[in-house]
mmCIF file of C-alpha atoms and ligand atoms in Angstrom:
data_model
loop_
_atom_site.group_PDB
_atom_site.id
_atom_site.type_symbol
_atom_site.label_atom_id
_atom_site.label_comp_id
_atom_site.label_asym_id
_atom_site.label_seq_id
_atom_site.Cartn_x
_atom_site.Cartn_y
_atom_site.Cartn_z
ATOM 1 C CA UNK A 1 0.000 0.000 0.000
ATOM 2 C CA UNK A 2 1.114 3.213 -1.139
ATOM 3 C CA UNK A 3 1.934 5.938 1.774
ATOM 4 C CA UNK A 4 0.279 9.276 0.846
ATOM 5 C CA UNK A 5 1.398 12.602 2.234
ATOM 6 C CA UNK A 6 -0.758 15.605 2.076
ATOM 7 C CA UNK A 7 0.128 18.875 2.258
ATOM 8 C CA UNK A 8 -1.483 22.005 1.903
ATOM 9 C CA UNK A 9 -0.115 25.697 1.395
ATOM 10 C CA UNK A 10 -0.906 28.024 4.805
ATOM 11 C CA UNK A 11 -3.581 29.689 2.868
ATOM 12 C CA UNK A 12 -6.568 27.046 3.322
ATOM 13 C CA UNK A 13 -5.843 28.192 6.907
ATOM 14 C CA UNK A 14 -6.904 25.332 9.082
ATOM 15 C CA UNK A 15 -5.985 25.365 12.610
ATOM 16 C CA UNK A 16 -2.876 23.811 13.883
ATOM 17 C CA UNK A 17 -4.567 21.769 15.973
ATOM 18 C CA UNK A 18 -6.766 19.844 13.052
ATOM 19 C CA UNK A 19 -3.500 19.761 10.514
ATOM 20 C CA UNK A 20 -1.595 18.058 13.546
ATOM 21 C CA UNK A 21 -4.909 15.295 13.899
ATOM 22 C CA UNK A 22 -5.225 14.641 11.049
ATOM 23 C CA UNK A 23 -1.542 14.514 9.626
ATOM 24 C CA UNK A 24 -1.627 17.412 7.116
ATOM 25 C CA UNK A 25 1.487 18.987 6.473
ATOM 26 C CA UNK A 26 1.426 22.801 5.604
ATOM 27 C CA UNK A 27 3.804 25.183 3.745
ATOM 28 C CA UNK A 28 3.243 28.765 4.763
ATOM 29 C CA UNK A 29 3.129 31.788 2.170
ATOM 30 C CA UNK A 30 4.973 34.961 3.298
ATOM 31 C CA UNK A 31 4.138 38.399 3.813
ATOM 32 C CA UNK A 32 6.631 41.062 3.515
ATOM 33 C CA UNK A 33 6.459 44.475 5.737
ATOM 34 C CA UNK A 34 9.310 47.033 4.416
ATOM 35 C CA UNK A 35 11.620 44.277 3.729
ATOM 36 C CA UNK A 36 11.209 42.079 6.740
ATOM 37 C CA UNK A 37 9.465 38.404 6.063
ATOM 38 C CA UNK A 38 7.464 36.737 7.902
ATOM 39 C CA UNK A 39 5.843 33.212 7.072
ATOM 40 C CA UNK A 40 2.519 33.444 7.874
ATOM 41 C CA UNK A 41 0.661 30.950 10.299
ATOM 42 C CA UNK A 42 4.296 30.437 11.614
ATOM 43 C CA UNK A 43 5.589 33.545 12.093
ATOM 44 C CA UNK A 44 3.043 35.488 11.673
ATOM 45 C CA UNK A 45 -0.644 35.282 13.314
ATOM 46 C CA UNK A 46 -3.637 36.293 11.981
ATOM 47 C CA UNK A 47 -4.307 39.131 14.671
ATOM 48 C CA UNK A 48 -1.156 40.361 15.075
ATOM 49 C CA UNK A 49 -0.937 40.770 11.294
ATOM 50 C CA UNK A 50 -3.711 43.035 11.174
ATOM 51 C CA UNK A 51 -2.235 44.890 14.217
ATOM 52 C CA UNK A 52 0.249 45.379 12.162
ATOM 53 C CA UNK A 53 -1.255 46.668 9.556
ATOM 54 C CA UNK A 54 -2.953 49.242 11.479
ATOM 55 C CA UNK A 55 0.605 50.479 12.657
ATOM 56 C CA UNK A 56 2.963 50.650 9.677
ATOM 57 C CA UNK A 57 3.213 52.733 7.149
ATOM 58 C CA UNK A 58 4.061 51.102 3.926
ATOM 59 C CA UNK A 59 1.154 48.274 3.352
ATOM 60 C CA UNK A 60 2.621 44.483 2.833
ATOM 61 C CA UNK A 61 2.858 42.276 0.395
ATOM 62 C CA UNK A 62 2.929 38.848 -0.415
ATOM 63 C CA UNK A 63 4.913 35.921 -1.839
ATOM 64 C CA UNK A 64 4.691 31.947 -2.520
ATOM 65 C CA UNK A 65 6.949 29.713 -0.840
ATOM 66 C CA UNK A 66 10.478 29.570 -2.562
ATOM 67 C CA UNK A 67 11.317 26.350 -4.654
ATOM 68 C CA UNK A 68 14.104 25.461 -2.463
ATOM 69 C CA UNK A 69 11.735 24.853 0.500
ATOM 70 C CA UNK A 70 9.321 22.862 -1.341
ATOM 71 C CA UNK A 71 12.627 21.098 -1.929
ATOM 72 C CA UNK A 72 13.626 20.217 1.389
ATOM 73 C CA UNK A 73 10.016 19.409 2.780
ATOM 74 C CA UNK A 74 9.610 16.537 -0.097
ATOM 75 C CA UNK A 75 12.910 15.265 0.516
ATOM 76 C CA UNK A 76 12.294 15.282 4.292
ATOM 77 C CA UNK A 77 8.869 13.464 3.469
ATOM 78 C CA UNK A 78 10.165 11.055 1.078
ATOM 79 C CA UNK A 79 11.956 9.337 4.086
ATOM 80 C CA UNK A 80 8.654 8.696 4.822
ATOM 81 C CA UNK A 81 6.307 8.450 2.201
ATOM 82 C CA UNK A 82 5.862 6.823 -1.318
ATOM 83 C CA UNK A 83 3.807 9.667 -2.877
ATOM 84 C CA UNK A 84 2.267 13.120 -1.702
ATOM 85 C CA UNK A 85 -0.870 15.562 -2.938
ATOM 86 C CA UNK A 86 -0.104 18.921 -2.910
ATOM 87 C CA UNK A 87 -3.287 20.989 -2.324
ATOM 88 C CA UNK A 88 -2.389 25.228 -3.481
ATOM 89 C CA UNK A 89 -4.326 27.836 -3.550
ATOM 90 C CA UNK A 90 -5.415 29.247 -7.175
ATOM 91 C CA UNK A 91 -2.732 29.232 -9.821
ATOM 92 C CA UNK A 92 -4.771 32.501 -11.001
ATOM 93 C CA UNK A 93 -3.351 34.371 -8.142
ATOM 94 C CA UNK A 94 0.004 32.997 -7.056
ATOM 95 C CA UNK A 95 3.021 31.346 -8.062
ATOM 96 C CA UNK A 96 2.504 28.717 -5.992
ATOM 97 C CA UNK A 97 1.157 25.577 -7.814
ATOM 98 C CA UNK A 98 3.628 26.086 -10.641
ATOM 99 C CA UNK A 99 6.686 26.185 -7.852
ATOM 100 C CA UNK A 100 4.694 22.908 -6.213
ATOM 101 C CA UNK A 101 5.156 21.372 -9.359
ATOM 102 C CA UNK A 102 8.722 22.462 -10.270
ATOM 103 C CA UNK A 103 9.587 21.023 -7.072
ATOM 104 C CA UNK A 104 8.069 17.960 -7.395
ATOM 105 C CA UNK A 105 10.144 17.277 -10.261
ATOM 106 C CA UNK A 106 13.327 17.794 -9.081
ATOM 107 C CA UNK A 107 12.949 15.821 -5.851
ATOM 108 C CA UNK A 108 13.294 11.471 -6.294
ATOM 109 C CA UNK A 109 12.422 8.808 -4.056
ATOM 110 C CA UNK A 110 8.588 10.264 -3.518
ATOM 111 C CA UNK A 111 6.018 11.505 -6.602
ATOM 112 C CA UNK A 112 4.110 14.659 -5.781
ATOM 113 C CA UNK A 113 0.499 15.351 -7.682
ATOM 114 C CA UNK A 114 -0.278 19.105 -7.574
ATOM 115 C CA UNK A 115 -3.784 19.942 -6.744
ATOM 116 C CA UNK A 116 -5.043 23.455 -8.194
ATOM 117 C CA UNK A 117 -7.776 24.763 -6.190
ATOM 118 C CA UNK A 118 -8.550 27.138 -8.620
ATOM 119 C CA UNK A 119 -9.592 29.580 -4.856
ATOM 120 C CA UNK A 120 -7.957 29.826 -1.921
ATOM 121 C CA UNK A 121 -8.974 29.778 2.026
ATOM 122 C CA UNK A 122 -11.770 27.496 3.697
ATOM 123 C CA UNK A 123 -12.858 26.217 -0.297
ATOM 124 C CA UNK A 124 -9.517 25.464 -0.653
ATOM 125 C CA UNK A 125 -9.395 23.606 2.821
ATOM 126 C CA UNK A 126 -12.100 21.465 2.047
ATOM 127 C CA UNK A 127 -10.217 19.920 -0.721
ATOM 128 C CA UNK A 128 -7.552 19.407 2.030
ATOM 129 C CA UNK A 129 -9.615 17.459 4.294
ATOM 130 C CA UNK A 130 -10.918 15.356 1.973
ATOM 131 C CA UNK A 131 -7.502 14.316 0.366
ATOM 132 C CA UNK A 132 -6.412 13.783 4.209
ATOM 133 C CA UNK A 133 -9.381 11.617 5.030
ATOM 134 C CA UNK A 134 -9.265 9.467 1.547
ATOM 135 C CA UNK A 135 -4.896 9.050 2.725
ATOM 136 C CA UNK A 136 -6.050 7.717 6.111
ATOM 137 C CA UNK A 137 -8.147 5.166 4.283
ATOM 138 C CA UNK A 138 -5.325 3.773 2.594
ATOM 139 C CA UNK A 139 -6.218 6.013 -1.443
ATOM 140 C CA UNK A 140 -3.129 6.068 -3.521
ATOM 141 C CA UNK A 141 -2.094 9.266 -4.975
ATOM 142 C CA UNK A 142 -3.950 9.111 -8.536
ATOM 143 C CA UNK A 143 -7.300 7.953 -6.519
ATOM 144 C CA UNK A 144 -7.064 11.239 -4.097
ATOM 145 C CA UNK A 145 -6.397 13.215 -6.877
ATOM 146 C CA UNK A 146 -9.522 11.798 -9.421
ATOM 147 C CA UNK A 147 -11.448 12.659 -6.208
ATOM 148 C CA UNK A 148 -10.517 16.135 -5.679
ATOM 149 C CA UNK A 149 -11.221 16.600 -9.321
ATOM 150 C CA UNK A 150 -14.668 15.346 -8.802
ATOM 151 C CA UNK A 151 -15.505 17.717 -6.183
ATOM 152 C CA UNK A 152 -13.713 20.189 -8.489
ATOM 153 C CA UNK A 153 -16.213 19.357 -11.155
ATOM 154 C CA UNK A 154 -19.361 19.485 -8.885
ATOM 155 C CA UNK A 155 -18.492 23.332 -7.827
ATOM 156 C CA UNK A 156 -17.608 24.286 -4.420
ATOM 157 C CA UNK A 157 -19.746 27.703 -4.358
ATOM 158 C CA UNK A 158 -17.869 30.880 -2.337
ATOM 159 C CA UNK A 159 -18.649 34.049 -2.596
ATOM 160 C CA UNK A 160 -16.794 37.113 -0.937
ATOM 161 C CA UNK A 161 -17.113 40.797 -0.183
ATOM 162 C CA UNK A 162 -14.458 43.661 0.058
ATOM 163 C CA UNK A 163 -14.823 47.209 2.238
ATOM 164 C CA UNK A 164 -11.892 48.610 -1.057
ATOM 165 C CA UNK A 165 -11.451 47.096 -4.137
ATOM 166 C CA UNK A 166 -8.311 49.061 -4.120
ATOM 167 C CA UNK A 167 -6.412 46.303 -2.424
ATOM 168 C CA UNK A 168 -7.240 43.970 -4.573
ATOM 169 C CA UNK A 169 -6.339 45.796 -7.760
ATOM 170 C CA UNK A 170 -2.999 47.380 -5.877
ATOM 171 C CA UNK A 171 -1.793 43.781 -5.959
ATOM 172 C CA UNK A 172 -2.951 43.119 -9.405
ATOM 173 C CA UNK A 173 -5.799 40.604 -8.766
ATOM 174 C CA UNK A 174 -8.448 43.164 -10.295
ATOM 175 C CA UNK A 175 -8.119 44.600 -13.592
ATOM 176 C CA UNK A 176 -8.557 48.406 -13.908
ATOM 177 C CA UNK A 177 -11.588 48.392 -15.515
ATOM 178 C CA UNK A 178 -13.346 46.356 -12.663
ATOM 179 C CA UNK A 179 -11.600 48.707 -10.205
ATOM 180 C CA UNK A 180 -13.291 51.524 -11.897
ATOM 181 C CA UNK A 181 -16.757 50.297 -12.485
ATOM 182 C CA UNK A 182 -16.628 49.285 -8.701
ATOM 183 C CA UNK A 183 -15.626 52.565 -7.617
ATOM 184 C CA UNK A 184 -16.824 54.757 -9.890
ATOM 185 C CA UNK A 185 -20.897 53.557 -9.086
ATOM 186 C CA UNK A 186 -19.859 53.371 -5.287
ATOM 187 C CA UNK A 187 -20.637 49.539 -6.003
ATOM 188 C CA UNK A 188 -19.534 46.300 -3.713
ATOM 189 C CA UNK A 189 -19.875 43.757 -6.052
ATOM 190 C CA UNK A 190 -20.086 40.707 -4.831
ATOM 191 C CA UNK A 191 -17.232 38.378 -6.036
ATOM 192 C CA UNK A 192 -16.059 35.353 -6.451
ATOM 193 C CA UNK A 193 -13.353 32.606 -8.715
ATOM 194 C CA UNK A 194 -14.105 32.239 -12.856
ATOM 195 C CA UNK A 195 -11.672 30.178 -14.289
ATOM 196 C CA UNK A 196 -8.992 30.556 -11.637
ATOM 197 C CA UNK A 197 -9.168 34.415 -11.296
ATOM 198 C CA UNK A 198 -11.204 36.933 -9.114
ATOM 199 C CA UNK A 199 -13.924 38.386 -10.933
ATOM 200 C CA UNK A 200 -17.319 40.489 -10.058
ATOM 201 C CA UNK A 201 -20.113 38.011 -9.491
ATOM 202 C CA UNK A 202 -22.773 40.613 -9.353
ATOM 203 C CA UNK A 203 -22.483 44.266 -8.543
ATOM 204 C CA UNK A 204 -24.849 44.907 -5.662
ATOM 205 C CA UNK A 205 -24.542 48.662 -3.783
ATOM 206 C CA UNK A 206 -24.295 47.854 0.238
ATOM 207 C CA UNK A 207 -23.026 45.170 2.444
ATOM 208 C CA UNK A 208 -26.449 44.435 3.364
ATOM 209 C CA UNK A 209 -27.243 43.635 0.337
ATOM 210 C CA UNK A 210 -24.658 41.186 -0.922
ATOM 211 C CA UNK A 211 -25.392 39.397 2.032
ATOM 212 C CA UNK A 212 -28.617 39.086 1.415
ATOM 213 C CA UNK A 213 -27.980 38.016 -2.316
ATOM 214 C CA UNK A 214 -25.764 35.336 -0.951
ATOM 215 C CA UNK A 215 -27.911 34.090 1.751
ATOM 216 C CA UNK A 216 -30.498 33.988 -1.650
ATOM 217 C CA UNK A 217 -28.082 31.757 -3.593
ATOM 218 C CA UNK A 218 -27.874 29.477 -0.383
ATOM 219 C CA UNK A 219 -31.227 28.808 -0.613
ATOM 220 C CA UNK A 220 -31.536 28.118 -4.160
ATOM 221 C CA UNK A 221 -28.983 25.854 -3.941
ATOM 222 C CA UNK A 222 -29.236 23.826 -0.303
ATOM 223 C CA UNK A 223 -32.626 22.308 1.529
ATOM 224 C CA UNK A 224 -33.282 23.592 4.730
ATOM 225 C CA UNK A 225 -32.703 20.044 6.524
ATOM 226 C CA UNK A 226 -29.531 19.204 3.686
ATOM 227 C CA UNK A 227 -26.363 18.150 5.482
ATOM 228 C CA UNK A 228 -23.703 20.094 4.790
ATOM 229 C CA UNK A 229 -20.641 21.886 5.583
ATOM 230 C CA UNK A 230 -20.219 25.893 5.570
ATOM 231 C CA UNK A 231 -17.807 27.967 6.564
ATOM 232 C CA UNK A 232 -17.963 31.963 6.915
ATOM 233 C CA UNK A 233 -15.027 33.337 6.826
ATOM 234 C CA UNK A 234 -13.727 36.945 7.886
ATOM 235 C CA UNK A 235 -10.711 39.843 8.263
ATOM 236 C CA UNK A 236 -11.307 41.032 11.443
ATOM 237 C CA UNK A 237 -14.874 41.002 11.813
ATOM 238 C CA UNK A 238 -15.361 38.491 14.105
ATOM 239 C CA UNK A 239 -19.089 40.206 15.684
ATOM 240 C CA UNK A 240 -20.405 40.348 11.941
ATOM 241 C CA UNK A 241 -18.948 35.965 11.448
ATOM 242 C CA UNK A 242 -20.641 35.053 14.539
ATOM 243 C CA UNK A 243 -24.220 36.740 13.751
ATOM 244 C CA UNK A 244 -23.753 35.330 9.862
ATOM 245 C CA UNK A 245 -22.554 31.767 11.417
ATOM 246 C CA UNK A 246 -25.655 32.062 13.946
ATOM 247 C CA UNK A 247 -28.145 32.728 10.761
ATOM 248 C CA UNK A 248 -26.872 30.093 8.901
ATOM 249 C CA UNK A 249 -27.308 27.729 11.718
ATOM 250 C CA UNK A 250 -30.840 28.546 12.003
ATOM 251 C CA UNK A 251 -31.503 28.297 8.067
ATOM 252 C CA UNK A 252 -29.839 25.227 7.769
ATOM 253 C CA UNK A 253 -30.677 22.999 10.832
ATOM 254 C CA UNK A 254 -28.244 20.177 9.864
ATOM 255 C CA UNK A 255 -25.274 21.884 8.473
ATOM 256 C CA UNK A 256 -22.042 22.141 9.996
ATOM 257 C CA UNK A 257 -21.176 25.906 10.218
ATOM 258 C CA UNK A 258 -17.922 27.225 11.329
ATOM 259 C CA UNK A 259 -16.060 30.612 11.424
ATOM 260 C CA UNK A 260 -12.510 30.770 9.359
ATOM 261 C CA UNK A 261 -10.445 33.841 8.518
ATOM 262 C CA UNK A 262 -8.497 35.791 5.363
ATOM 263 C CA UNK A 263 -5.260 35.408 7.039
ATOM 264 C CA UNK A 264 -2.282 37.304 6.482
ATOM 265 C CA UNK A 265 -1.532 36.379 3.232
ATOM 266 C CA UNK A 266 -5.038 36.666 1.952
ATOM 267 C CA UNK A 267 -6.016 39.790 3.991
ATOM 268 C CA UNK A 268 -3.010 41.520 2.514
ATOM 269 C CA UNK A 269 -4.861 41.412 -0.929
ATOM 270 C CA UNK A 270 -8.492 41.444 0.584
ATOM 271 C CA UNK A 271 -8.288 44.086 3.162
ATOM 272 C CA UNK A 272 -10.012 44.182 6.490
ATOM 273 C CA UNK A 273 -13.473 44.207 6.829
ATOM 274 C CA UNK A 274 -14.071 41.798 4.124
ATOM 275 C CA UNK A 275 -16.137 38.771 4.437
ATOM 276 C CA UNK A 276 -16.976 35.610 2.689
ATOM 277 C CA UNK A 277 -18.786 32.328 2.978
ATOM 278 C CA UNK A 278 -18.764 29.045 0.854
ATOM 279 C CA UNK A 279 -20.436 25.454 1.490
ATOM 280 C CA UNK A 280 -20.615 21.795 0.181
ATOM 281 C CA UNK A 281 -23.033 19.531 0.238
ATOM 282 C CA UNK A 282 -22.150 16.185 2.009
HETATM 283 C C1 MYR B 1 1.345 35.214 -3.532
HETATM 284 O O1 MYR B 1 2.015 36.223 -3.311
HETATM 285 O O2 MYR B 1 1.745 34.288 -4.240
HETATM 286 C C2 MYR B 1 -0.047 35.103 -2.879
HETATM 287 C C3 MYR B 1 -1.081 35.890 -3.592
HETATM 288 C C4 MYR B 1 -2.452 35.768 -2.953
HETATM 289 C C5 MYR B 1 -3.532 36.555 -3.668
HETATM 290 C C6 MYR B 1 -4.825 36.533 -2.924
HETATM 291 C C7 MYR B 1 -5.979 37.182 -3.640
HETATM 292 C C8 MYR B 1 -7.279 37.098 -2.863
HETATM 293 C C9 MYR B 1 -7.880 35.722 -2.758
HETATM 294 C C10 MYR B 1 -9.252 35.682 -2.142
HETATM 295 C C11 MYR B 1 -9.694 34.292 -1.799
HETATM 296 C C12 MYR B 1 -11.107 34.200 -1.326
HETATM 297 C C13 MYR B 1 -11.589 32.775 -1.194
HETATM 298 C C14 MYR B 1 -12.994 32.640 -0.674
#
């Protein structure tokens, strides 16, 4: 039986204490304040990120994990392991999946699949727990990864909100003319992943009402009594999570509903205030 590893880049953000039950190994992504990196989830923490933030100057920015550190975590694992999935966030927005992949090739002795999420965050992490459960099972490599494109293939939905587009389009994950339209009609659209890149989903003009939109394409798409699993996830709006989460819960009487967050690496190109929720059907 073949030995699976999985590992997942630091931006599906699941809690240490879940990655270390259920044996998933995470590579962080770094953010950079004037010069000085830190690698988030290790180095960095969510909170004190934003902190941060709120103190310097000069705004961060972000990078994928370098090749030579993919490197030495496959090598490390192939002492252990005959084969390991990779899970990255979108190749539409970082570097990451193609570094994943470069690796892969240069280490021998274990045989990496790369797994594009085509998003990033709790979406993202569901992929990861599912490629962790099918490895405790006994999967092989090629079996995890036909799953995970079946999921892929039956749509994970996820839909997010920003307080200023301006973030996203200073890192260059908006084109202009979406910036523009967005600001220009003092819009918050309401956006989400097409074909690996952010995009507008619908332009709605308040908070209130993208929420409401969303909550909307919930119900079109899950029963009240469907099982499920949702998560709503948040930059430092943990009051506005925990009313969402306590909606949901009500809504959706036998869903699983938890609370995640844009960490650093995320929030760097999101901004705070923003807000998002996704779900799958079990
Ligand atoms: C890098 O520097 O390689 C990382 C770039 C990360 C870009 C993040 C853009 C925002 C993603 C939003 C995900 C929302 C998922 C629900």
């Amino acid at each position: 039986m073949s030995k699976v590893a999985v590992i997942t880049d630091s931006t599906s953000y699941i809690p240490e204490h879940i990655r270390s039950e259920k044996n998933i190994v995470m590579i962080p992504l770094n953010v950079i304040f004037d010069n000085e990196t830190y690698k988030e989830e290790a180095e960095i923490k969510v909170d004190d990120f934003y902190e941060m933030v709120s103190r310097e100057e000069k705004l961060p920015k972000t990078s994928q994990p370098a090749i030579g550190e993919l490197v030495e975590l496959l090598e490390e694992l192939s002492k252990n392991y005959d084969e390991a999935v990779m899970i990255t966030l979108s190749s539409g927005i970082s570097g990451t999946y193609q570094s994943a992949v470069a690796a892969g090739e240069m280490v021998e002795g274990i045989t990496l699949h790369v797994f594009d999420s085509e998003i990033s965050c709790s979406p993202q992490a569901f992929y990861v727990l599912k490629a962790s459960e099918l490895a405790s099972k006994g999967a092989n490599g090629y079996d995890i990864m036909n799953e995970l494109l079946q999921m892929k293939s039956n749509g994970i939905p996820a839909y997010f909100l920003v307080d200023d587009l301006n973030h996203l389009h200073r890192g260059g994950r908006l084109n202009t003319a979406q910036l523009f339209v967005g600001n220009l009609l003092q819009i918050k659209p309401i956006l989400h992943f097409d074909d690996k890149k952010i995009v507008p989903f619908e332009k709605v003009r308040t908070k209130k009402k993208a929420l409401k939109r969303i909550f909307d394409l919930m119900d079109e798409d899950l029963k009240a009594d469907e099982r499920a699993t949702i998560s709503v996830i948040h930059a430092k709006r943990e009051d506005d999570a925990v009313e969402i989460a306590e909606e949901l819960r009500g809504k959706f009487v036998n869903a699983d509903v938890s609370i995640s967050y844009f960490g650093p690496v995320i929030g760097t190109h999101l901004g705070e205030g923003s807000l998002g929720i996704t779900w799958i059907k079990e």
